[in-house]
Coordinates of C-alpha atoms in Angstrom, one line a residue:
M8 CA -7.5 7.8 86.5
D9 CA -8.7 6.4 83.2
D10 CA -12.3 5.5 82.4
R11 CA -11.4 1.9 82.1
E12 CA -10.0 1.8 85.6
V13 CA -13.1 3.6 86.9
E14 CA -15.4 1.0 85.2
Q15 CA -13.2 -1.9 86.6
G16 CA -13.4 -0.3 90.1
R17 CA -17.2 -0.1 89.8
A18 CA -17.5 -3.7 88.7
I19 CA -15.2 -5.0 91.4
G20 CA -17.0 -2.8 94.0
S21 CA -20.4 -4.0 92.9
V22 CA -19.5 -7.7 92.9
K23 CA -17.8 -7.4 96.3
A24 CA -20.8 -5.6 97.7
A25 CA -23.1 -8.3 96.3
I26 CA -20.9 -11.1 97.7
N27 CA -20.7 -9.4 101.1
K28 CA -24.4 -8.6 101.1
Y29 CA -25.7 -12.1 100.3
G30 CA -22.7 -14.3 101.4
G31 CA -22.1 -15.6 97.9
K32 CA -25.8 -16.4 97.2
I33 CA -28.7 -14.6 95.6
N34 CA -31.3 -14.6 98.4
L35 CA -33.6 -11.6 98.4
Q36 CA -35.9 -13.0 101.1
G37 CA -33.3 -13.2 103.8
P38 CA -32.8 -10.6 106.6
N39 CA -30.2 -8.8 104.7
S40 CA -32.7 -7.9 102.0
M41 CA -34.9 -6.4 104.6
N42 CA -32.1 -4.2 105.8
K43 CA -31.1 -3.0 102.4
P44 CA -34.2 -0.9 101.6
Q45 CA -33.6 1.1 104.8
K46 CA -30.1 1.9 103.6
G47 CA -31.6 2.9 100.2
V48 CA -33.9 5.3 102.0
S49 CA -31.1 7.1 103.7
D50 CA -29.2 7.2 100.4
S51 CA -32.2 8.7 98.6
E52 CA -32.6 11.3 101.4
K53 CA -28.9 12.3 101.0
R54 CA -29.1 12.4 97.2
P55 CA -30.5 16.0 96.8
S56 CA -27.7 17.4 99.0
K57 CA -25.2 15.5 96.9
A58 CA -26.7 16.9 93.7
S59 CA -26.4 20.4 95.2
E60 CA -22.8 19.7 96.1
L61 CA -22.2 18.7 92.4
H62 CA -23.8 21.9 91.3
L63 CA -21.7 23.9 93.7
A64 CA -18.6 22.1 92.5
K65 CA -19.4 23.1 88.9
K66 CA -20.0 26.7 89.9
K67 CA -16.6 26.7 91.7
I68 CA -14.9 25.2 88.6
D69 CA -16.5 28.0 86.5
K70 CA -15.2 30.5 89.0
L71 CA -11.8 28.9 88.9
N72 CA -11.8 29.1 85.1
D73 CA -12.7 32.8 85.3
N74 CA -9.9 33.4 87.9
A75 CA -7.5 31.6 85.6
K76 CA -8.6 33.9 82.7
I77 CA -8.1 37.0 84.9
T78 CA -4.7 35.7 86.0
Q79 CA -3.8 35.1 82.3
S80 CA -4.8 38.7 81.4
E81 CA -2.9 40.1 84.4
K82 CA 0.1 38.0 83.4
S83 CA -0.1 39.4 79.9
Q84 CA -0.3 42.9 81.4
V85 CA 2.8 42.2 83.6
E86 CA 4.6 40.9 80.5
L87 CA 3.7 44.1 78.7
Q88 CA 5.0 46.1 81.6
L89 CA 8.2 44.1 81.6
L90 CA 8.6 44.8 77.9
Q91 CA 8.0 48.5 78.5
A92 CA 10.6 48.4 81.3
K93 CA 13.0 46.7 78.9
K94 CA 12.3 49.3 76.3
V95 CA 12.9 52.1 78.9
A96 CA 16.1 50.4 80.0
R97 CA 17.3 50.2 76.4
E98 CA 16.4 53.9 76.0
L99 CA 18.3 54.7 79.2
T100 CA 21.3 52.8 78.1
S101 CA 21.2 54.6 74.7
R102 CA 20.8 57.9 76.5
I103 CA 23.7 57.1 78.9
E104 CA 25.9 56.2 75.9
G105 CA 24.9 59.5 74.3
S106 CA 25.6 61.4 77.5
K107 CA 29.0 59.6 77.6
S108 CA 29.7 60.6 74.0
K109 CA 28.6 64.1 74.7
A110 CA 30.7 64.2 77.9
K111 CA 33.7 63.1 75.8
Q112 CA 33.0 65.7 73.2
Q113 CA 32.6 68.3 76.0
N114 CA 35.9 67.1 77.5
K115 CA 37.5 67.6 74.1
A116 CA 35.8 71.1 73.8
K117 CA 36.9 72.1 77.3
S118 CA 40.4 72.3 76.0
I119 CA 39.2 75.1 73.8
G120 CA 36.4 76.3 76.1
V121 CA 32.7 75.5 76.6
E122 CA 29.7 77.6 77.6
D123 CA 27.5 77.1 80.7
C124 CA 24.4 76.2 78.7
D125 CA 25.9 72.9 77.5
Y126 CA 26.8 71.9 81.1
E127 CA 23.3 72.7 82.3
E128 CA 21.8 70.7 79.4
V129 CA 24.0 67.7 80.5
I130 CA 22.8 68.1 84.1
R131 CA 19.2 68.2 83.0
E132 CA 19.7 65.0 81.0
V133 CA 21.3 63.3 83.9
E134 CA 18.4 64.3 86.1
A135 CA 16.0 63.1 83.5
L136 CA 17.9 59.8 83.4
K137 CA 17.6 59.6 87.2
W138 CA 13.8 60.2 87.0
E139 CA 13.4 57.6 84.3
L140 CA 15.5 55.2 86.5
S141 CA 13.3 55.8 89.5
K142 CA 10.2 55.3 87.3
L143 CA 11.7 52.0 86.1
K144 CA 12.3 50.9 89.7
L145 CA 8.6 51.7 90.5
D146 CA 7.5 49.7 87.5
M147 CA 9.7 46.8 88.6
A148 CA 8.2 46.9 92.1
R149 CA 4.7 47.0 90.7
A150 CA 5.6 44.0 88.4
L151 CA 6.9 42.1 91.5
E152 CA 3.7 42.8 93.4
E153 CA 1.6 41.6 90.4
K154 CA 3.8 38.5 90.2
L155 CA 3.3 37.8 94.0
R156 CA -0.5 38.3 93.6
A157 CA -0.5 35.9 90.6
E158 CA 1.4 33.3 92.6
K159 CA -1.1 33.6 95.5
E160 CA -4.0 33.2 93.1
A161 CA -2.3 30.2 91.5
E162 CA -1.9 28.7 95.0
A163 CA -5.6 29.4 95.8
A164 CA -6.5 27.8 92.5
H165 CA -4.5 24.8 93.4
L166 CA -6.3 24.5 96.7
T167 CA -9.7 24.8 95.1
L168 CA -8.6 22.2 92.5
E169 CA -7.7 19.8 95.3
S170 CA -11.1 20.4 96.9
Y171 CA -12.7 19.7 93.5
V172 CA -10.7 16.5 93.1
S173 CA -11.9 15.4 96.6
S174 CA -15.5 16.1 95.6
A175 CA -15.0 14.2 92.4
E176 CA -13.7 11.2 94.4
H177 CA -16.8 11.5 96.6
L178 CA -19.0 11.5 93.6
R179 CA -17.2 8.5 92.3
R180 CA -17.9 6.7 95.5
E181 CA -21.6 7.7 95.3
I182 CA -21.7 6.3 91.7
E183 CA -20.2 3.0 93.0
E184 CA -22.9 2.9 95.7
A185 CA -25.5 3.5 93.0
N186 CA -24.0 0.6 91.0
D187 CA -24.4 -1.6 94.1
E188 CA -28.0 -0.5 94.3
E189 CA -28.3 -1.4 90.6
V190 CA -27.0 -4.9 91.4
L191 CA -29.6 -5.3 94.0
V192 CA -32.3 -4.1 91.6
E193 CA -31.0 -6.6 89.0
L194 CA -31.1 -9.4 91.6
A195 CA -34.7 -8.4 92.5
R196 CA -35.6 -8.4 88.8
I197 CA -34.1 -11.9 88.4
Q198 CA -36.1 -13.1 91.4
A199 CA -39.2 -11.6 90.0
R200 CA -38.5 -13.3 86.7
K201 CA -38.1 -16.6 88.5
E202 CA -41.3 -16.2 90.3
L203 CA -43.1 -15.2 87.1
A204 CA -41.7 -18.3 85.4
E205 CA -42.9 -20.4 88.3
T206 CA -46.3 -18.8 88.2
E207 CA -46.5 -19.4 84.4
A208 CA -45.4 -23.0 84.9
Q209 CA -48.0 -23.5 87.7
R210 CA -50.6 -21.8 85.5
E211 CA -49.8 -24.1 82.6
E212 CA -50.0 -27.1 85.0
Y213 CA -53.4 -25.9 86.3
R214 CA -54.5 -25.2 82.8
G215 CA -53.6 -28.8 81.7
K216 CA -55.2 -30.3 84.7
F217 CA -58.3 -28.2 84.4
S218 CA -58.6 -28.8 80.7
S219 CA -58.5 -32.6 81.4
Q220 CA -61.1 -32.1 84.1
I221 CA -63.2 -30.0 81.7
E222 CA -63.0 -32.8 79.1
E223 CA -64.0 -35.3 81.7
T224 CA -66.8 -33.1 82.7
R225 CA -67.9 -32.7 79.1
K226 CA -67.9 -36.5 78.7
K227 CA -69.9 -36.9 81.9
I228 CA -72.3 -34.2 80.7
C229 CA -72.7 -36.1 77.5
I230 CA -73.3 -39.3 79.4
L231 CA -75.8 -37.5 81.7
R232 CA -77.6 -36.1 78.7
E233 CA -77.9 -39.5 77.2
E234 CA -79.2 -40.7 80.6
M235 CA -81.6 -37.8 80.7
E236 CA -82.9 -38.8 77.2
R237 CA -83.2 -42.4 78.4
I238 CA -85.0 -41.2 81.5
K239 CA -87.3 -39.1 79.4
D240 CA -88.1 -42.2 77.3
L241 CA -88.6 -44.2 80.5
K242 CA -90.9 -41.4 81.8
E243 CA -92.9 -41.5 78.6
K244 CA -93.1 -45.3 78.8
L245 CA -94.0 -45.0 82.5
A246 CA -96.7 -42.5 81.6
D247 CA -98.0 -44.9 78.9
T248 CA -97.8 -47.8 81.4
N249 CA -99.7 -45.7 84.0
S250 CA -102.3 -44.9 81.4
D251 CA -102.5 -48.6 80.5
I252 CA -102.7 -49.5 84.2
K253 CA -105.5 -47.0 84.7
V254 CA -107.3 -48.4 81.7
L255 CA -106.8 -51.9 83.0
Q256 CA -107.9 -50.9 86.5
N257 CA -111.0 -49.4 85.0
E258 CA -111.6 -52.5 82.9
L259 CA -110.9 -54.6 86.0
N260 CA -113.4 -52.6 88.0
L261 CA -115.9 -52.9 85.2
I262 CA -115.1 -56.6 85.0
R263 CA -115.6 -56.9 88.7
E264 CA -118.8 -55.1 88.6
I265 CA -119.9 -57.2 85.6
D266 CA -118.7 -60.3 87.5
G267 CA -120.6 -59.2 90.6
S268 CA -123.7 -58.6 88.6
V269 CA -123.2 -61.9 86.7
E270 CA -122.6 -63.7 89.9
R271 CA -125.6 -62.2 91.4
K272 CA -127.6 -63.1 88.4
N273 CA -126.1 -66.6 88.3
T274 CA -126.7 -67.1 91.9
E275 CA -130.2 -66.0 91.2
T276 CA -130.6 -67.9 87.9
Q277 CA -127.8 -70.4 87.5
P278 CA -124.6 -71.5 89.3
V279 CA -121.2 -69.9 88.5
N280 CA -118.7 -71.5 86.2
P281 CA -115.5 -72.1 88.2
E282 CA -113.2 -72.3 85.1
E283 CA -114.2 -68.9 83.9
L284 CA -113.7 -67.6 87.4
E285 CA -110.1 -69.0 87.5
D286 CA -109.3 -67.5 84.2
V287 CA -110.4 -64.1 85.4
K288 CA -108.4 -64.5 88.6
K289 CA -105.2 -65.5 86.6
E290 CA -105.7 -62.5 84.4
L291 CA -106.0 -60.2 87.4
D292 CA -102.9 -61.7 89.0
S293 CA -100.9 -61.1 85.8
I294 CA -102.1 -57.5 85.6
Q295 CA -101.1 -57.0 89.3
G296 CA -97.6 -58.5 88.7
S297 CA -97.0 -56.3 85.7
A298 CA -98.1 -53.3 87.8
F299 CA -95.7 -54.2 90.6
L300 CA -92.9 -54.6 88.0
I301 CA -93.7 -51.2 86.6
M302 CA -93.6 -49.7 90.1
T303 CA -90.1 -51.2 90.8
I304 CA -88.8 -49.9 87.5
M305 CA -90.2 -46.4 88.3
D306 CA -88.5 -46.5 91.7
A307 CA -85.1 -47.5 90.1
I308 CA -85.5 -44.7 87.6
R309 CA -86.2 -42.2 90.4
N310 CA -83.1 -43.3 92.3
E311 CA -81.0 -43.1 89.1
L312 CA -82.4 -39.6 88.5
K313 CA -81.4 -38.5 92.0
E314 CA -77.9 -39.8 91.5
V315 CA -77.6 -37.9 88.2
M316 CA -78.7 -34.7 89.9
E317 CA -76.2 -35.2 92.7
E318 CA -73.4 -35.7 90.2
K319 CA -74.5 -32.6 88.4
D320 CA -74.3 -30.6 91.6
R321 CA -70.9 -32.0 92.4
M322 CA -69.6 -31.1 88.9
L323 CA -71.0 -27.5 89.2
K324 CA -69.2 -27.2 92.5
L325 CA -65.9 -28.4 91.0
E326 CA -66.4 -26.0 88.1
E327 CA -66.9 -23.1 90.5
E328 CA -63.8 -24.0 92.5
T329 CA -61.8 -24.2 89.2
K330 CA -63.0 -20.7 88.2
N331 CA -62.0 -19.3 91.6
S332 CA -58.5 -20.8 91.4
I333 CA -58.0 -19.6 87.9
K334 CA -59.1 -16.1 89.0
N335 CA -56.6 -16.2 91.9
L336 CA -53.8 -17.3 89.6
N337 CA -54.6 -14.6 87.1
S338 CA -54.6 -11.9 89.8
E339 CA -51.2 -13.2 91.1
L340 CA -49.8 -13.4 87.6
H341 CA -50.8 -9.8 86.8
R342 CA -49.5 -8.6 90.1
A343 CA -46.1 -10.2 89.3
R344 CA -46.1 -8.7 85.8
D345 CA -46.9 -5.2 87.2
K346 CA -44.0 -5.6 89.7
L347 CA -41.7 -6.7 87.0
A348 CA -42.7 -3.8 84.8
A349 CA -42.1 -1.4 87.7
V350 CA -38.7 -2.9 88.4
S351 CA -37.7 -2.7 84.8
A352 CA -38.9 1.0 84.5
S353 CA -37.0 1.9 87.7
K354 CA -33.9 0.2 86.4
A355 CA -34.1 2.1 83.1
K356 CA -34.4 5.4 85.0
E357 CA -31.6 4.4 87.3
N358 CA -29.4 3.6 84.3
L359 CA -30.3 7.1 82.9
M360 CA -29.4 8.8 86.1
L361 CA -26.2 6.8 86.3
S362 CA -25.3 7.8 82.8
N363 CA -26.0 11.5 83.6
L364 CA -23.8 11.2 86.8
S365 CA -21.0 9.5 84.8
A366 CA -21.2 12.2 82.2
A367 CA -21.0 14.9 84.9
L368 CA -18.0 13.1 86.4
E369 CA -16.3 12.9 83.0
D370 CA -16.9 16.7 82.6
L371 CA -15.4 17.3 86.0
Q372 CA -12.4 15.2 85.2
K373 CA -12.0 17.1 81.9
E374 CA -12.3 20.4 83.7
K375 CA -9.8 19.1 86.3
E376 CA -7.3 18.2 83.6
G377 CA -7.8 21.6 81.9
A378 CA -7.3 23.3 85.2
L379 CA -4.1 21.3 85.8
K380 CA -2.8 22.2 82.3
E381 CA -3.6 25.8 82.9
R382 CA -1.9 25.7 86.2
E383 CA 1.2 24.1 84.7
S384 CA 1.2 26.7 81.9
A385 CA 0.7 29.5 84.5
Q386 CA 3.6 28.1 86.5
E387 CA 5.8 28.0 83.4
E388 CA 4.9 31.5 82.5
I389 CA 5.5 32.7 86.1
A390 CA 8.9 31.0 86.0
S391 CA 9.7 32.8 82.7
V392 CA 8.4 36.1 84.2
R393 CA 10.7 35.5 87.2
M394 CA 13.6 34.9 84.8
E395 CA 12.8 38.1 82.9
I396 CA 12.5 40.1 86.1
Q397 CA 15.8 38.7 87.2
R398 CA 17.4 39.7 83.9
T399 CA 15.8 43.1 84.2
E400 CA 17.1 43.5 87.7
N401 CA 20.6 42.5 86.6
G402 CA 20.3 45.0 83.7
T403 CA 19.2 47.7 86.1
D404 CA 22.1 46.9 88.3
V405 CA 24.5 47.3 85.4
I406 CA 22.7 50.5 84.4
E407 CA 23.0 51.9 87.9
K408 CA 26.7 51.0 87.9
K409 CA 27.2 52.7 84.6
L410 CA 25.2 55.7 85.8
S411 CA 27.3 56.0 88.9
A412 CA 30.5 55.9 86.8
A413 CA 29.0 58.6 84.5
M414 CA 28.1 60.7 87.6
Q415 CA 31.7 60.4 88.8
E416 CA 32.9 61.4 85.4
L417 CA 30.5 64.3 85.4
A418 CA 31.8 65.4 88.8
S419 CA 35.3 65.3 87.5
V420 CA 34.2 67.2 84.4
K421 CA 32.4 69.8 86.6
S422 CA 35.6 70.3 88.6
A423 CA 37.7 70.7 85.4
E424 CA 35.0 72.9 84.0
A425 CA 35.1 75.2 87.1
K426 CA 38.9 75.5 86.8
A427 CA 38.6 76.2 83.0
L428 CA 35.9 78.8 83.8
K429 CA 38.1 80.6 86.3
K430 CA 40.9 80.7 83.8
L431 CA 38.5 81.8 81.1
K432 CA 37.1 84.6 83.3
A433 CA 40.6 85.8 84.0
V434 CA 41.5 85.8 80.3
A435 CA 38.1 87.4 79.5
E436 CA 38.7 90.2 82.1
K437 CA 42.2 90.8 80.7
A438 CA 40.8 90.9 77.1
A439 CA 38.0 93.2 78.2
K440 CA 40.3 95.6 79.9
S441 CA 42.6 95.6 76.8
R442 CA 39.6 96.0 74.5
A443 CA 38.2 98.8 76.7
S444 CA 41.4 100.7 76.6
A445 CA 41.6 100.1 72.8
S446 CA 38.0 101.1 72.2
K447 CA 38.6 104.5 73.7
K448 CA 40.8 105.2 70.7
K449 CA 38.8 103.3 68.0
S450 CA 35.1 102.8 67.3
T451 CA 35.4 99.1 66.6
I452 CA 36.5 96.2 68.7
A453 CA 39.1 93.8 67.5
I454 CA 38.8 90.1 68.4
S455 CA 40.9 87.1 67.6
K456 CA 40.0 84.6 64.9
F457 CA 39.6 81.9 67.6
E458 CA 37.0 84.0 69.5
Y459 CA 35.2 84.7 66.3
N460 CA 35.0 81.0 65.3
Y461 CA 34.1 80.1 68.8
L462 CA 31.2 82.5 68.9
I463 CA 29.9 81.4 65.5
G464 CA 30.2 77.7 66.4
G465 CA 28.4 78.3 69.7
A466 CA 25.5 80.1 67.9
L467 CA 25.2 77.3 65.4
A468 CA 25.3 74.6 68.1
A469 CA 22.7 76.5 70.1
Q470 CA 20.5 76.7 67.0
E471 CA 20.9 73.0 66.3
V472 CA 20.1 72.2 69.9
A473 CA 17.0 74.4 69.7
E474 CA 15.9 72.7 66.5
K475 CA 16.5 69.3 68.0
K476 CA 14.5 70.2 71.1
V477 CA 11.6 71.5 68.9
A478 CA 11.7 68.3 66.9
A479 CA 11.8 66.2 70.2
A480 CA 8.8 68.2 71.5
H481 CA 6.9 67.5 68.3
L482 CA 7.7 63.9 68.5
W483 CA 6.7 63.8 72.2
A484 CA 3.4 65.4 71.3
E485 CA 2.8 62.9 68.5
A486 CA 3.7 60.1 70.8
M487 CA 1.3 61.5 73.4
R488 CA -1.4 61.7 70.8
A489 CA -0.7 58.1 69.6
S490 CA -0.8 56.9 73.2
E491 CA -4.1 58.7 73.8
R492 CA -5.5 57.0 70.6
E493 CA -4.2 53.6 71.9
M494 CA -5.7 54.3 75.3
N495 CA -9.1 55.1 73.6
V496 CA -8.9 52.0 71.5
E497 CA -8.0 49.9 74.6
I498 CA -10.9 51.6 76.5
E499 CA -13.3 50.7 73.7
L500 CA -12.0 47.1 73.6
A501 CA -12.3 46.9 77.4
E502 CA -15.9 48.2 77.3
K503 CA -16.7 45.7 74.5
E504 CA -15.1 42.8 76.5
V505 CA -17.0 44.0 79.6
R506 CA -20.3 43.9 77.6
E507 CA -19.5 40.5 76.2
L508 CA -18.6 39.2 79.7
M509 CA -21.9 40.6 81.1
L510 CA -23.8 38.9 78.3
Q511 CA -21.9 35.6 78.9
E512 CA -22.6 35.9 82.7
E513 CA -26.3 36.5 82.0
Q514 CA -26.4 33.5 79.6
E515 CA -24.4 31.4 82.2
I516 CA -26.9 32.5 84.9
Q517 CA -29.8 31.5 82.7
R518 CA -28.2 28.2 81.8
K519 CA -27.5 27.5 85.4
E520 CA -31.0 28.3 86.4
K521 CA -32.3 26.0 83.7
S522 CA -29.9 23.3 84.8
L523 CA -31.0 23.8 88.4
D524 CA -34.7 23.4 87.4
T525 CA -33.9 20.3 85.3
K526 CA -31.8 18.8 88.1
E527 CA -34.6 19.5 90.7
S528 CA -37.1 17.8 88.4
V529 CA -34.8 14.9 87.8
E530 CA -34.0 14.6 91.5
G531 CA -37.8 14.6 92.2
E532 CA -38.3 11.8 89.6
L533 CA -35.4 9.9 91.1
Q534 CA -36.8 10.1 94.6
N535 CA -40.2 8.9 93.3
L536 CA -38.6 6.1 91.4
R537 CA -36.6 5.1 94.5
K538 CA -39.8 5.1 96.6
Q539 CA -41.6 3.0 94.0
L540 CA -38.6 0.6 93.8
R541 CA -38.4 0.2 97.6
K542 CA -42.1 -0.4 97.7
S543 CA -42.0 -2.9 94.9
T544 CA -39.0 -4.7 96.3
R545 CA -40.7 -4.8 99.8
E546 CA -43.9 -6.2 98.3
N547 CA -41.8 -8.6 96.1
S548 CA -40.1 -9.9 99.2
Y549 CA -43.4 -10.7 100.9
S550 CA -45.4 -11.8 97.8
L551 CA -45.5 -15.2 96.1
T552 CA -43.7 -17.1 98.9
P553 CA -43.8 -20.9 98.9
A554 CA -46.2 -21.0 101.9
R555 CA -48.5 -18.6 100.1
Q556 CA -48.4 -20.7 96.9
A557 CA -49.2 -23.8 99.0
K558 CA -52.0 -22.0 100.6
L559 CA -53.3 -21.1 97.1
R560 CA -53.0 -24.7 96.0
R561 CA -54.9 -25.8 99.2
S562 CA -57.6 -23.2 98.5
A563 CA -57.8 -24.3 94.9
G564 CA -58.2 -28.0 95.9
S565 CA -60.5 -27.5 98.9
P566 CA -64.2 -28.6 98.4
T567 CA -65.5 -25.7 100.6
A568 CA -66.4 -23.5 97.7
R569 CA -69.4 -21.3 97.2
R570 CA -72.6 -23.2 96.3
V571 CA -74.5 -22.3 93.2
S572 CA -78.2 -22.9 92.7
T573 CA -78.5 -25.5 90.1
P574 CA -81.2 -25.3 87.5
G575 CA -83.5 -28.1 86.7
S576 CA -81.8 -29.1 83.4
F577 CA -78.1 -28.5 82.2
T578 CA -78.8 -27.2 78.6
M579 CA -76.5 -26.6 75.7
K580 CA -76.8 -22.8 76.1
R581 CA -75.5 -22.9 79.7
R582 CA -72.5 -25.1 78.7
R583 CA -71.6 -22.5 76.0
M584 CA -71.8 -19.7 78.5
V585 CA -69.5 -21.5 81.0
M586 CA -66.9 -22.2 78.3
F587 CA -67.1 -18.5 77.2
K588 CA -66.5 -17.4 80.8
L589 CA -63.5 -19.8 81.1
A590 CA -62.0 -18.4 77.9
K591 CA -62.6 -14.9 79.1
C592 CA -60.8 -15.6 82.4
F593 CA -57.8 -16.8 80.5
T594 CA -57.7 -13.8 78.1
S595 CA -59.2 -10.9 80.0
K596 CA -55.9 -9.3 81.0
Q597 CA -53.4 -7.9 78.6
V598 CA -50.0 -9.7 78.4
V599 CA -47.2 -7.3 79.4
N600 CA -43.6 -7.8 78.3
E601 CA -40.4 -7.1 80.3
K602 CA -40.4 -3.4 79.3
G603 CA -44.0 -2.8 80.6
V604 CA -45.5 -2.6 77.0
P605 CA -48.8 -4.5 76.6
L606 CA -48.8 -7.1 73.8
E607 CA -51.6 -7.5 71.3
E608 CA -54.1 -10.3 71.7
R609 CA -54.1 -12.9 69.0

């Protein structure tokens, strides 16, 4: 299967899973979203066993590659044995042809007579040929056994390859499930972004509303300050008026005392002037009216001062409620940002794990393709070996037929030889008797020219045969030495290969141990990430719901806030402290982007 098809299958599977999960809608707060984290828990519990299965599959693939290499080496050895068998068959055919030519020469020489040593030599060569043929048959049987064993190993490799293919399909399904989980994480992230945008919009709305309220409060504070200044002026005027009233009362008392004394004197001396008395009474009435007017003005000023203090207390309460609502909004906003950062970090780690799993799957697919190619090449080589074995068997059958024909010819030659020997013995006995009778008369023995030439030729032939045997023995010794040298070289090469294989095995063991450690650490991180993701998604599904937002709005708008002891006067320094605290509430927390990196304050 191509990588494109795999990606299309993942995309189709993830979209179908999302559609089946949410019924064509993105709704993370439904009952299905509550059931999905439980499924994620079971998947995260099964994930270590799946990673161990992946590791075991890799180990089995390495073992299969080693078995394929061993099969290749054994196959090369079988091919070498077949080549040696072919070489031996060629040598046997050449020897049979030589024996045939020798038999023909011996048949020609039998007409003139042959010695027993030549026949014995031919018999020994025939026995040697039989021994070589039996050895060749044993080599062929051994080659057939090696071929059967190689076929069994190829079948076992095919079965293991099928099991690896099934495990690869299982891993592909797991990756598709991980893609489905990634879709859910993406949906949760989209929901978190929506909630963050809503929170930001709500915060901007509250900020605008509270800024307008703060401006109104500032204006009211300015108005109250002007009223306070006016009240201070009125207090000063009231104090001056009180002092004037006291002075007037003192003067009035003095005037009354003076009038009383004057009246007493006048009553004693002269009568009182009624006009002066009326003037004094009018002046006293005017003073009392102005005093009453001043008292009413003072009462009005006191009432206005009470209203100003009540307005001040109400504005302080509103300011405290605004601070509490801003703090709540900031805490909710930072919580949402933290959740978004956790979701983005978990998504990044999930993507990393998915890329690692896809790379492992691609490696498995490549190893599978390599194993299939090696299997095909092994099958082709096995077929070629079978053809070579069939050809060799056919050649051995032909050689056996030729050997049986040669044996029949040898049997006929032996029978003819026996007859010739009988005749030769009879002729020799007659010649010996004649020579014995002639030797009694002479000191020398007379032989025929044919016998003389025959004896000389036999001696020369025996000498040539002896020289050839000596040369063959030397060649055999040289061949044995060369074979010993080749065996020593092969032993050294085998020892070197064994050492290299041991080093490779040690390196492979170390690499596998390191990969196991890294996989265990990665699996632990993945489990922690999944736990955090489930926790964040669970909290996300319960946090910032519309009911809770409405509750926050009600709490922000409720007048039941904590009362603060108001001072006697609202000075400029306290107003600056309040504005500084409001600015600090808006800029106390760091702003975090989507990747969880804090931004710099400007």
